[in-house]
Coordinates of C-alpha atoms in Angstrom, one line a residue:
Chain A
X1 CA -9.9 -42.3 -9.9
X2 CA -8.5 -42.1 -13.6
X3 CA -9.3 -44.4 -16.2
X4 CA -6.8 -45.5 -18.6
X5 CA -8.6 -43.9 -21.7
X6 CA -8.6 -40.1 -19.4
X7 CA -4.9 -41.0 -18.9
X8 CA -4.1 -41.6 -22.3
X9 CA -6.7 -38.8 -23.3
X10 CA -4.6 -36.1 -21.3
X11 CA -0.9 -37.6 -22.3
X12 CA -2.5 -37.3 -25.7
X13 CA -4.1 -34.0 -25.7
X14 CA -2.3 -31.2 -27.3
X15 CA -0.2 -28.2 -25.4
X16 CA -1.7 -25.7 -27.1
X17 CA -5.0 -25.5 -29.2
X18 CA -6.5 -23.2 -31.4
X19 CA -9.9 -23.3 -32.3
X20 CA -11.3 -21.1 -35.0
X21 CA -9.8 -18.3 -33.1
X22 CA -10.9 -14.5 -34.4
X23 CA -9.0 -11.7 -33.0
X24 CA -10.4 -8.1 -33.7
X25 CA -8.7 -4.7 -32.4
X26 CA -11.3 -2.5 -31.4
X27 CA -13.4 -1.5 -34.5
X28 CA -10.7 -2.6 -36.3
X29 CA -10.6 -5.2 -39.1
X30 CA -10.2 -8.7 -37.9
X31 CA -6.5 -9.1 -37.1
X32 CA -6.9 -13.0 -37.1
X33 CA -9.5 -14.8 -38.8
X34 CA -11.2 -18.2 -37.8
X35 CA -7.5 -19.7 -36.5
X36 CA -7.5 -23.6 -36.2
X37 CA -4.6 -25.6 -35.2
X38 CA -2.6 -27.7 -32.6
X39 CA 0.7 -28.3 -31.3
X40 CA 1.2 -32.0 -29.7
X41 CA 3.7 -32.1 -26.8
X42 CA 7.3 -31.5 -27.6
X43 CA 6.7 -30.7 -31.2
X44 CA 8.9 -27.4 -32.8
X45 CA 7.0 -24.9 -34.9
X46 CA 7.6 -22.1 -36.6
X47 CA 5.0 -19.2 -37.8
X48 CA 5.8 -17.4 -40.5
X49 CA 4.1 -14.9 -42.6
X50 CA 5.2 -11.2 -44.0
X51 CA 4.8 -8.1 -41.9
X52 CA 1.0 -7.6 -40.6
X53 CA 0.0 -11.3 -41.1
X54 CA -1.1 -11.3 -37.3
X55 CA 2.0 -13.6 -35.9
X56 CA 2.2 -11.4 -32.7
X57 CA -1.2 -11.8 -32.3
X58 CA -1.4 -15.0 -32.3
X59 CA 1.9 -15.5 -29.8
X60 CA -0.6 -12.6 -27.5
X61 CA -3.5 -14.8 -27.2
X62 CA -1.6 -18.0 -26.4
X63 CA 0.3 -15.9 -23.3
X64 CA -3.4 -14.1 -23.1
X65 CA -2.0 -10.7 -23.1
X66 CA -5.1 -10.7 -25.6
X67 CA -8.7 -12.4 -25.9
X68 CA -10.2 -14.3 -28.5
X69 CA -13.2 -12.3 -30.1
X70 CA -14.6 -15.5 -31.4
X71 CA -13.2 -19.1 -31.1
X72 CA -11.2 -20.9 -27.7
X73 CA -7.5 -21.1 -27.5
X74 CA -6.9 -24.0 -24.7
X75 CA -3.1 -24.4 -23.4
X76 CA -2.8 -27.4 -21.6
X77 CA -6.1 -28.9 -21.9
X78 CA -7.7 -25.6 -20.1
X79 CA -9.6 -23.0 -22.1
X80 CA -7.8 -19.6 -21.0
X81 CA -11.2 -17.6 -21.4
X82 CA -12.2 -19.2 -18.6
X83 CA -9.3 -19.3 -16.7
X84 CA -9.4 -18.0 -13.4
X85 CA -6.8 -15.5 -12.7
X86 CA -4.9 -17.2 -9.8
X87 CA -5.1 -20.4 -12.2
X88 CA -3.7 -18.2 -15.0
X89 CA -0.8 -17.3 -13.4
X90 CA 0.3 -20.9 -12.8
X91 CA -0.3 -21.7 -15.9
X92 CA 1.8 -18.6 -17.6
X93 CA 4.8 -20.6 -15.2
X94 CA 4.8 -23.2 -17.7
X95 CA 5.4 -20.8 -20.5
X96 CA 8.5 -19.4 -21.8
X97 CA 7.9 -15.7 -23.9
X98 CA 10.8 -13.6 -25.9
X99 CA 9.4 -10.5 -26.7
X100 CA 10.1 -8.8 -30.0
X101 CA 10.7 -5.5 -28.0
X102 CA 12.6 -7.8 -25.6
X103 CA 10.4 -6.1 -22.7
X104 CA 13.8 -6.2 -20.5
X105 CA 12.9 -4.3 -16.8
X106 CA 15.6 -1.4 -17.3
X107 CA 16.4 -0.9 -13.7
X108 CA 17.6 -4.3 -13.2
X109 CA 20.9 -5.3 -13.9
X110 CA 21.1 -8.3 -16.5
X111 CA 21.7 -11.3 -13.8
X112 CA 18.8 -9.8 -12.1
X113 CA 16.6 -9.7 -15.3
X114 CA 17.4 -13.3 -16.3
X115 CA 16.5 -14.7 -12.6
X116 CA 12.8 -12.8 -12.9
X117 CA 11.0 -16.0 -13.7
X118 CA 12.7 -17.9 -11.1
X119 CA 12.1 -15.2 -8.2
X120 CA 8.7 -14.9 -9.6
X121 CA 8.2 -18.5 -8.9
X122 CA 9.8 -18.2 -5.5
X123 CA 12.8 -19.8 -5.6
X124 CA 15.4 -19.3 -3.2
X125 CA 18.3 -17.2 -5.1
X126 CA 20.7 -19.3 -3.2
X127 CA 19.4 -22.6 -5.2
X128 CA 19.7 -20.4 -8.9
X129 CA 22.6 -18.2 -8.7
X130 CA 24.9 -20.8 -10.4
X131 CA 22.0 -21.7 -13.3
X132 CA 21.9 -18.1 -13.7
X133 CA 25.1 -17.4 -14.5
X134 CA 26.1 -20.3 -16.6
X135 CA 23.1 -19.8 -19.0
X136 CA 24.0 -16.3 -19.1
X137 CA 27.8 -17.2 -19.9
X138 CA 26.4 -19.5 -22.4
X139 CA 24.1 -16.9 -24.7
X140 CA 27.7 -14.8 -24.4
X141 CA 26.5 -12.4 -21.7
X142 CA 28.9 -13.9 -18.9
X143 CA 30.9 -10.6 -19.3
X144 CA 28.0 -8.3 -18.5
X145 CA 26.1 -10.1 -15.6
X146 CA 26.0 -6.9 -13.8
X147 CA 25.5 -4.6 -17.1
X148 CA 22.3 -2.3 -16.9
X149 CA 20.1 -3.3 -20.2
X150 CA 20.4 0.2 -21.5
X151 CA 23.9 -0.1 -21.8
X152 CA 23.2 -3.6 -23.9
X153 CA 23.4 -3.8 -27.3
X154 CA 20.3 -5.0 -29.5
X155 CA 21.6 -8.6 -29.5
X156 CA 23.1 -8.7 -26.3
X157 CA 19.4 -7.7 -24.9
X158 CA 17.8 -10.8 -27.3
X159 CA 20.0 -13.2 -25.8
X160 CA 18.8 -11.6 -22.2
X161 CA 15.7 -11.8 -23.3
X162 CA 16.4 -14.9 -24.3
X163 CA 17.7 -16.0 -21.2
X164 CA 14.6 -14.9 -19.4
X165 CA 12.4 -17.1 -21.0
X166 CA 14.1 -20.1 -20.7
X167 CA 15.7 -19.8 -17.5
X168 CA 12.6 -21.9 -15.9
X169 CA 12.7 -24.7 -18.9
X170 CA 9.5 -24.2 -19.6
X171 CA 7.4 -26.6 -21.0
X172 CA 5.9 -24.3 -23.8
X173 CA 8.6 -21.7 -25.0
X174 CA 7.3 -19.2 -27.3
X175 CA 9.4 -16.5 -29.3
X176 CA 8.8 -14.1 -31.2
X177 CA 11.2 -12.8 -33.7
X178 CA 14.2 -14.0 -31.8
X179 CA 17.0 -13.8 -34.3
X180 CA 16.2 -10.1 -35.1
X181 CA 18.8 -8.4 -33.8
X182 CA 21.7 -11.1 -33.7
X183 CA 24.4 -12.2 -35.9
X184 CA 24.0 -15.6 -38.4
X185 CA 26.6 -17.1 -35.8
X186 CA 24.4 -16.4 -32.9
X187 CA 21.2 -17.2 -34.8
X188 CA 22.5 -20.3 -35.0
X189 CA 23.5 -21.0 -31.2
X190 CA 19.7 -19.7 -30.2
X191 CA 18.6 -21.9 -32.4
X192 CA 20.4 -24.8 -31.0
X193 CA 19.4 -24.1 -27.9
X194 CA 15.8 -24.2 -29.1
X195 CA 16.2 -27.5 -30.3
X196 CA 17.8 -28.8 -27.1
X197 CA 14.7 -27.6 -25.3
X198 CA 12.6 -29.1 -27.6
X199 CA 14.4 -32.2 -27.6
X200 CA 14.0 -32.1 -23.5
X201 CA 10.4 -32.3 -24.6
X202 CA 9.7 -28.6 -24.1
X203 CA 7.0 -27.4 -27.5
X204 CA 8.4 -24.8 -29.4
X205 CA 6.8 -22.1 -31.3
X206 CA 9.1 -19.4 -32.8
X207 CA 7.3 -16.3 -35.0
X208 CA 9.7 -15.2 -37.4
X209 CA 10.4 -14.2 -40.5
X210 CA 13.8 -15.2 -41.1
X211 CA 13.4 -18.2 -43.9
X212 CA 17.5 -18.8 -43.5
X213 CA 16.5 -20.2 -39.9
X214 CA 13.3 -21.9 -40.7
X215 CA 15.5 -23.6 -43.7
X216 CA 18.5 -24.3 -40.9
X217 CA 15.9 -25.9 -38.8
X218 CA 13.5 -28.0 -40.7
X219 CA 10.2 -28.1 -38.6
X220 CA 7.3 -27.1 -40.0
X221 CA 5.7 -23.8 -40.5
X222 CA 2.4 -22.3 -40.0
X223 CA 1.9 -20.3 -42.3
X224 CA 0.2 -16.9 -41.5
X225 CA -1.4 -14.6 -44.7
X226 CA -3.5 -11.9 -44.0
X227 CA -4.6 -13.4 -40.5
X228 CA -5.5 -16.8 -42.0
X229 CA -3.4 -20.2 -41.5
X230 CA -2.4 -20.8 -44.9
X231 CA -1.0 -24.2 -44.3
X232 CA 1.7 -26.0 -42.8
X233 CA 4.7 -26.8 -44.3
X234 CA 7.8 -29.2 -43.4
X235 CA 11.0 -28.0 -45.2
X236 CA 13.7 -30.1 -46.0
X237 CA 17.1 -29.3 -44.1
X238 CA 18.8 -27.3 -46.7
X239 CA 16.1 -26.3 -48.6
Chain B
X1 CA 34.2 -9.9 -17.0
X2 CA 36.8 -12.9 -15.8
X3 CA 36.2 -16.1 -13.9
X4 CA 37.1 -14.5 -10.5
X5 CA 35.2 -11.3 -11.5
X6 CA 32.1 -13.2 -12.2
X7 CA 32.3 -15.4 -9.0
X8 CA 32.7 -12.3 -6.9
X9 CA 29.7 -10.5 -8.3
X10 CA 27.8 -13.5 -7.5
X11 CA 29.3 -13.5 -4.1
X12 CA 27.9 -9.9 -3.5
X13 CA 25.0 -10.1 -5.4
X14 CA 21.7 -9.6 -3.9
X15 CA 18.4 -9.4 -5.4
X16 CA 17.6 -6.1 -6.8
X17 CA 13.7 -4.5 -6.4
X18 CA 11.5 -6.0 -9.0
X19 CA 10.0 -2.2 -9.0
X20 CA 12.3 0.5 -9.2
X21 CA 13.0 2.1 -5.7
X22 CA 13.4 5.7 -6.8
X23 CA 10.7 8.0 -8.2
X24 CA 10.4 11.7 -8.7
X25 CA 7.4 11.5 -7.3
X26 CA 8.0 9.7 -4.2
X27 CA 9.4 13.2 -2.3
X28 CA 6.4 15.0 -3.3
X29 CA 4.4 12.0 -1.7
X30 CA 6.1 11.4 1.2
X31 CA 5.9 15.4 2.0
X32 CA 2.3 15.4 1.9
X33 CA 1.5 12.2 3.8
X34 CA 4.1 13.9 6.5
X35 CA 2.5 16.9 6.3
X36 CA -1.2 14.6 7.3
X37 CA 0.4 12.8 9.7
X38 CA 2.0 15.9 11.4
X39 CA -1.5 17.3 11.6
X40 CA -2.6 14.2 13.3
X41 CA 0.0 13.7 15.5
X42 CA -1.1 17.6 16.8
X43 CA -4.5 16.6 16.6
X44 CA -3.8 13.6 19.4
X45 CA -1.8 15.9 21.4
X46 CA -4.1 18.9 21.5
X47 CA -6.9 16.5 22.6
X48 CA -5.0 14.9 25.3
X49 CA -4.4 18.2 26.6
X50 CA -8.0 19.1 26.4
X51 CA -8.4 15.8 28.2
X52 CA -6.3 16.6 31.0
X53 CA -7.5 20.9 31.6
X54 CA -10.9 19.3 31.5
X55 CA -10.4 16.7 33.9
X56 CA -8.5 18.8 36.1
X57 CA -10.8 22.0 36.1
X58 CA -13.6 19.6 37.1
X59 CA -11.4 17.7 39.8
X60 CA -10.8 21.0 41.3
X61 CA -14.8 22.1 40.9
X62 CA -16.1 18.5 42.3
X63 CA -13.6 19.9 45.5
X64 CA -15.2 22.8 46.4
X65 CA -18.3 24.6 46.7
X66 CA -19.9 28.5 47.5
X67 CA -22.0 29.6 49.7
X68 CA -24.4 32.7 49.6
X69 CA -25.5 34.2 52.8
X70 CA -27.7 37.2 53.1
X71 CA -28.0 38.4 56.6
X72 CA -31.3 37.9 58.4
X73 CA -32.6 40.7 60.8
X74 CA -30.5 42.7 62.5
X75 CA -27.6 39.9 62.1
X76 CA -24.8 41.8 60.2
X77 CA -23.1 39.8 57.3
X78 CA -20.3 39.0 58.9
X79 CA -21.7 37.3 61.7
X80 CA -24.2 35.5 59.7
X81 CA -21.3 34.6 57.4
X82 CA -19.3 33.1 60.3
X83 CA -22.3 31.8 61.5
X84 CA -22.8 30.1 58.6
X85 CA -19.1 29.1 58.5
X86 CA -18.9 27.4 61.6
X87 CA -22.1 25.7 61.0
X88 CA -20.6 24.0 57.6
X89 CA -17.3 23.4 59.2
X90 CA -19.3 20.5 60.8
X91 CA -21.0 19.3 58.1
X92 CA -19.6 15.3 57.1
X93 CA -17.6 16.1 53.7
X94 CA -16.5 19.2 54.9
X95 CA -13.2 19.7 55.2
X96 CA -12.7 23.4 55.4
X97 CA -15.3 26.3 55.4
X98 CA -14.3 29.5 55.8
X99 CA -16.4 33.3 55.9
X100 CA -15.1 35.4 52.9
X101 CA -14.0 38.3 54.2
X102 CA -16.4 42.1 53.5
X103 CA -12.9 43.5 50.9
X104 CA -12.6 40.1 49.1
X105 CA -16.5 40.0 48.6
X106 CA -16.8 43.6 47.6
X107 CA -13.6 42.7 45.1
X108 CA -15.5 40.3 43.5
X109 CA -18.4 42.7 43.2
X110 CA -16.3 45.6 41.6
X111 CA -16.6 44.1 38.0
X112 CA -20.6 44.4 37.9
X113 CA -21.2 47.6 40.1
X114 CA -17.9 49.9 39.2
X115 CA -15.8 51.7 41.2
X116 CA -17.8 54.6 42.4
X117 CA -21.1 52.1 43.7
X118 CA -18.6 49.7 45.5
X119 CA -17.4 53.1 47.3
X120 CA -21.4 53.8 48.3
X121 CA -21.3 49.9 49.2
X122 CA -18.6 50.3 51.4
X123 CA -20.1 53.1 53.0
X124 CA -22.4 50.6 54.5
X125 CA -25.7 51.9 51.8
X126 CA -25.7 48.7 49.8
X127 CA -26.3 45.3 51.4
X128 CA -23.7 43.1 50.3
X129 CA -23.9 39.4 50.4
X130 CA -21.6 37.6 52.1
X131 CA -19.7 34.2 50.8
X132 CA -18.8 30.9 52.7
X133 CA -15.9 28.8 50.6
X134 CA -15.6 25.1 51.3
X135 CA -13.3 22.5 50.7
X136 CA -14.7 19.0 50.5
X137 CA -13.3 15.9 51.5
X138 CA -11.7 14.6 48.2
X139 CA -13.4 11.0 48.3
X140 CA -16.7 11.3 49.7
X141 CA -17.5 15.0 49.2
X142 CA -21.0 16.6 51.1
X143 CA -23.6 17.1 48.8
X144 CA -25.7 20.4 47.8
X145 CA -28.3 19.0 49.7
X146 CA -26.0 18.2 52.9
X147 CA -24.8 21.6 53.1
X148 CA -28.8 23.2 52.6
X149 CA -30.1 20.9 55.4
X150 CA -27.4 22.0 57.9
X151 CA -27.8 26.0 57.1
X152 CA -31.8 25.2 57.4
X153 CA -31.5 23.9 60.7
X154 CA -29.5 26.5 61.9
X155 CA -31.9 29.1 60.3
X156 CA -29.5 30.7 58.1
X157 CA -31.0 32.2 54.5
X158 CA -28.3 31.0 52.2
X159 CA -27.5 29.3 48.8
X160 CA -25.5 26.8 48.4
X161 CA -23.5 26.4 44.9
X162 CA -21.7 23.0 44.5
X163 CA -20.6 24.0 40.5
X164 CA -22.5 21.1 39.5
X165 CA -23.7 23.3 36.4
X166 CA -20.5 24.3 35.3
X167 CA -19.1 20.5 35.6
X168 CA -21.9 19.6 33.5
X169 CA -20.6 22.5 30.8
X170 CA -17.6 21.5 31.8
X171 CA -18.1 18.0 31.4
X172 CA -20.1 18.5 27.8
X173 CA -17.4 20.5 26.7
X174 CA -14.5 17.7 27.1
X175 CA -16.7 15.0 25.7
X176 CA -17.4 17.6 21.9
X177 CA -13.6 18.2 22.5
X178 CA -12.5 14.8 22.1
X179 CA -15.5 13.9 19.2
X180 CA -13.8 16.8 17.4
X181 CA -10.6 15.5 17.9
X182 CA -11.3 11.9 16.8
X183 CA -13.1 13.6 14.1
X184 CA -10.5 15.6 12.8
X185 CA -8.0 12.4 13.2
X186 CA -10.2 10.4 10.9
X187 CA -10.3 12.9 8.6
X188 CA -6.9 13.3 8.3
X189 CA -6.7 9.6 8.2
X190 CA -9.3 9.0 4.9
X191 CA -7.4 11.9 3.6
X192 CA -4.4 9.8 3.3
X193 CA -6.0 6.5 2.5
X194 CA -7.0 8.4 -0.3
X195 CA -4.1 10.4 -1.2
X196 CA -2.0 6.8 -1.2
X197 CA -4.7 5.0 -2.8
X198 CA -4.3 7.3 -6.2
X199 CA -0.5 7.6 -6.1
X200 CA -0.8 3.7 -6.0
X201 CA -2.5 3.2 -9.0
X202 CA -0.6 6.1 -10.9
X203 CA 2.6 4.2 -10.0
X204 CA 1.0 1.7 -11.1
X205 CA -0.1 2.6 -14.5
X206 CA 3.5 4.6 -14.8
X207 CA 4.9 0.9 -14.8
X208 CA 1.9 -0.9 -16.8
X209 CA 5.0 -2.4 -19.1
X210 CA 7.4 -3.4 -15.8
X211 CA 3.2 -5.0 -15.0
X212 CA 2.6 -7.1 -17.9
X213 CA 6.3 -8.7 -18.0
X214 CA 5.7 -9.9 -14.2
X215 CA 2.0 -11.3 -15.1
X216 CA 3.5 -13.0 -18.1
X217 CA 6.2 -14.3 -16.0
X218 CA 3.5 -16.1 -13.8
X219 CA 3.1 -13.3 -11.4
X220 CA 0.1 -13.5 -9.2
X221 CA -2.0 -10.0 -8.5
X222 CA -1.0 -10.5 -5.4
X223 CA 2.5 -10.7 -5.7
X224 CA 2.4 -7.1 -7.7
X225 CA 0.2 -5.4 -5.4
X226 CA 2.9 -6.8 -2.5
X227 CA 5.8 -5.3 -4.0
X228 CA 3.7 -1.5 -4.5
X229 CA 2.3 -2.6 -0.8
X230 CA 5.9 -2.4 0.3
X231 CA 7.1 0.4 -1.2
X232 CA 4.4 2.9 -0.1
X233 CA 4.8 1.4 3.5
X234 CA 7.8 2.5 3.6
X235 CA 7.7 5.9 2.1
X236 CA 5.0 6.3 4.4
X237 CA 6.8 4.7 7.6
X238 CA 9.3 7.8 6.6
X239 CA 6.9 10.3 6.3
X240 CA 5.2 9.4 10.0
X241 CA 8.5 9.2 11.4
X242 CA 9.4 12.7 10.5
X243 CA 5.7 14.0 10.8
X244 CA 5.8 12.3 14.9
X245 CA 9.0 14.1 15.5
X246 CA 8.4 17.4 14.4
X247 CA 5.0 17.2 16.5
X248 CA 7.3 15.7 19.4
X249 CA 9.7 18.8 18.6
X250 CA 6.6 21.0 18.8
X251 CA 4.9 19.5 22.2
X252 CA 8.0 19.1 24.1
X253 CA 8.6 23.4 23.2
X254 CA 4.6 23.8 24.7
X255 CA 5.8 21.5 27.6
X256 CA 9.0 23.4 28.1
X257 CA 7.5 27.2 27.3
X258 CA 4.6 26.3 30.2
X259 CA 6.3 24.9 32.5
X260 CA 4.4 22.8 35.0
X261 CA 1.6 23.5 33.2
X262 CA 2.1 23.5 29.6
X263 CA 2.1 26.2 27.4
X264 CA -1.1 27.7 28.9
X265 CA -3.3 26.3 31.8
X266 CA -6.0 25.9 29.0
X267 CA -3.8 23.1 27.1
X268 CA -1.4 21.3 29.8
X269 CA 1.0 19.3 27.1
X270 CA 2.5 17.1 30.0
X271 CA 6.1 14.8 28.7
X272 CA 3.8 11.4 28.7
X273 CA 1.5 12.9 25.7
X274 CA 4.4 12.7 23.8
X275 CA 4.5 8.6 23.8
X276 CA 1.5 8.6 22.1
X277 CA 3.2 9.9 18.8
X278 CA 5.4 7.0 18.8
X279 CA 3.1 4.6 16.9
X280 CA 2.7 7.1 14.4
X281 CA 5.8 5.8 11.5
X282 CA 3.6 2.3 12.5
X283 CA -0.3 3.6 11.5
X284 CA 1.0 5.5 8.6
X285 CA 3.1 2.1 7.0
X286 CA 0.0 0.0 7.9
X287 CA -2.3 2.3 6.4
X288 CA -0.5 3.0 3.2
X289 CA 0.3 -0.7 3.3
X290 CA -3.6 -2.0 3.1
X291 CA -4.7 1.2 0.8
X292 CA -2.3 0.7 -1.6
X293 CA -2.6 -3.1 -1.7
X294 CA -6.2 -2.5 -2.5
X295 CA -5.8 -0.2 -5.3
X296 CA -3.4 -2.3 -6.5
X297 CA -5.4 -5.1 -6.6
X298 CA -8.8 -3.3 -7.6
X299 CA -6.9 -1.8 -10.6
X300 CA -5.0 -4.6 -11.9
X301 CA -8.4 -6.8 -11.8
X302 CA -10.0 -3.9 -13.8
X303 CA -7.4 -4.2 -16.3
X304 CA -7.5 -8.1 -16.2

């Protein structure tokens, strides 16, 4: 049995939390330095930061593609060191990742790519076809459904990659750099489609770089500088 | 791509492989685990035909028996041969005895003594032993010991060879044959668990990227090790298919080149043997199924 205080405790607790996280490369110098932060359910974030601050890091340990050296990151409420592997996967259902390198699987065709997740999680392709194809048609792609990502232009493979992450509205999407390659026009369409995620109470966490979008949007930054949280921020629309 | 263009791809569309189908290293593969099978396919035949020549060279040893007589007195062999002839003709289990006669017996000498002291033999110098073949009754045979007892009573100096010690050789001799043969088969078969095993995990390290997109997409282990599971039971279903018929190719030619009894009475291939390939495509895609499951799953928790 639950009491009310665990209830409110879990409604309460934060998607995703960061505590004085290290990340170290090998010998290398520490990549990420003593990290602390959370993101509360259905907030937007973006993390900025110049070349080299350690963004893609940090986006790698939340998706634990990497370990803490030091520190816990805990995604919904469960610490993802200790996360057994079968639990892991379930858990990585929940999350929604756009790669910088976009990370498309080259001998599938674009539908085919987009509908990964969904087969992953072992939907019937009868029950997705349609939701496929109309969120392909609606990041511009309904043309080339059956288009071989090597014949894809950069932002025709963000918007599949795109696609991809957020065909299973997930309830964590993360992205990293996910305007690179696109026009202001279509910058602006992912980023609406961001927010209506968000506002569907999906968190949002978007590395970038691109301070024209972080200005468009006006959520608030953290700040990465030389793999310490410099702060967050909470620009104005317009500013 | 139009409205009726897009609602006819989706019409055809079917799910493509989540790991690409063709590799330039999946002929190479599926050669050598054809080649292993086709060695164990020949390795099952070759020991049912050792099963069979030993089965039937005993059958046909168990059925008869020899005996020696050497003529007592002034008895000449061939009356103490006929003697002892008529005497085991009697004998319970017997079902044909017969004297051999003085040419066959001296025939059978000729090897050991030569031409020129089988002449002297002939000329009566040389005593020459004579031989009493029986047949036994098929299901209750007479014994050694029958056969002495009745020659004993009737006084007749004889010995009486059943073959028992060749059966036993005989015997011995089928038993190594088949050891060697199931040997030899699980050899062939670790050989391939191991040969499948490390073109598993070089397949997949060769897609570590196509890997980490499917575990970040909430793949399970088990669900990646499925899909390279699959694929190698299938190359290997090929390969066993082809490696079975080629041995088929080559038993039914030994069957065919023999005649009634194979390609030599040593190794009677008979048409039946050849049903016993037919699981081969089977073992092979259940072997390569469960060896390269568990690299897959050995490697992908190594590189958890």
């Amino acid at each position: 049995m639950t009491s009310d205080g665990e209830h409110d405790r879990a409604v309460d607790a934060p998607v995703l939390r960061f505590s004085d996280v290290s990340l170290r490369y090998g010998r290398q110098a520490e990549t990420l330095r003593e990290v602390s932060f959370d993101l509360e359910p259905g907030s937007f974030h973006f993390l900025t930061g110049p070349s080299g601050a350690g963004k893609s890091s940090l986006l790698k340990l939340v998706y634990r593609a990497q370990l803490p050296s030091r520190g816990r990151v805990t995604l919904f409420g469960q610490d993802l060191a200790a996360l057994p592997r079968r639990e892991l996967a379930r858990v990585r259902r929940r999350i929604g990742v756009v790669f910088q390198d976009f990370r498309l699987l080259e001998h599938l065709n674009a539908f085919d790519n987009a509908a990964l997740p969904l087969r992953i999680a072992g939907r019937r392709p009868k029950d997705y076809k349609t939701d496929v194809a109309d969120l392909l048609a609606w990041v511009g792609l309904g043309s080339k459904l059956h288009a071989m990502p090597v014949t894809l232009s950069g932002g025709e493979k963000q918007r599949l990659a795109i696609a991809r992450a957020v065909i299973t509205k997930p309830d964590l999407l993360l992205a990293d750099e996910p305007t690179g390659n696109v026009d202001a026009d279509m910058a602006q369409r992912i980023l609406r489609l961001f927010t209506e995620l968000n506002r569907r109470g999906a968190t949002v966490l978007i590395a970038t770089h691109d301070q024209d979008l972080v200005a468009r949007a006006a959520m608030p930054q953290l700040r990465l500088r030389d793999g310490q949280l410099d702060g967050v921020a909470v620009l104005a629309p317009g500013a | 791509m139009s409205v009726e263009a897009a609602e006819a791809f989706l019409k055809a569309w079917r799910p493509g492989p989540l790991m690409p189908r063709a590799d330039a290293r999946d002929g190479g593969l599926v050669f050598v685990i054809a080649v292993l099978c086709f060695f164990a396919c020949l390795t099952a035949l070759a020991a049912l035909a050792g099963d069979r020549a030993a089965g039937g060279w005993t059958a046909q040893l168990r059925g008869s028996a020899t005996v020696l007589v050497r003529p007592r007195g002034g008895e000449s062999g061939d009356a103490a041969a006929a003697r002892a002839a008529e005497t085991l003709a009697g004998v319970k289990g017997v079902s044909e005895a017969a004297a051999l006669e003085k040419d066959k017996a001296l025939a059978l000498l000729q090897p050991w003594l030569g031409p020129e002291a089988l002449k002297e033999a002939q000329a009566g110098d040389l005593p020459i032993p004579r031989l009493v073949t029986l047949e036994l009754d098929k299901d209750a045979p007479a014994t050694a010991a029958d056969l002495d007892r009745a020659l004993k009573t009737q006084g007749i100096d004889a010995a009486v060879d059943d073959h028992s010690l060749w059966i036993k050789d005989i015997v011995r001799a089928g038993l190594w044959a088949r050891a060697a043969a199931l040997g030899l088969f699980a050899l062939t078969a670790l050989t391939a668990a191991a040969v499948i095993a490390f073109a598993a995990r070089a397949a997949l390290a060769a897609r570590r990227e196509i890997v980490e997109v499917l575990h970040v997409a909430g793949a399970q282990d088990r669900f990646i090790a499925g899909l390279l599971m699959r694929r190698f039971a299938g190359m290997a279903f090929v390969a066993g298919l082809i490696a079975a018929a080629l041995a088929a190719g080559i038993g039914a030619a030994a069957r065919l080149a023999g005649g009634g009894q194979g390609l030599t009475p040593v190794l009677p291939v008979a048409w039946i043997d050849l049903a016993a390939l037919a699981p081969c495509p089977l073992l092979a895609a259940l072997l390569a199924a469960f060896c390269a499951r568990g690299a897959a799953l050995r490697l992908l928790k190594e590189k958890a």
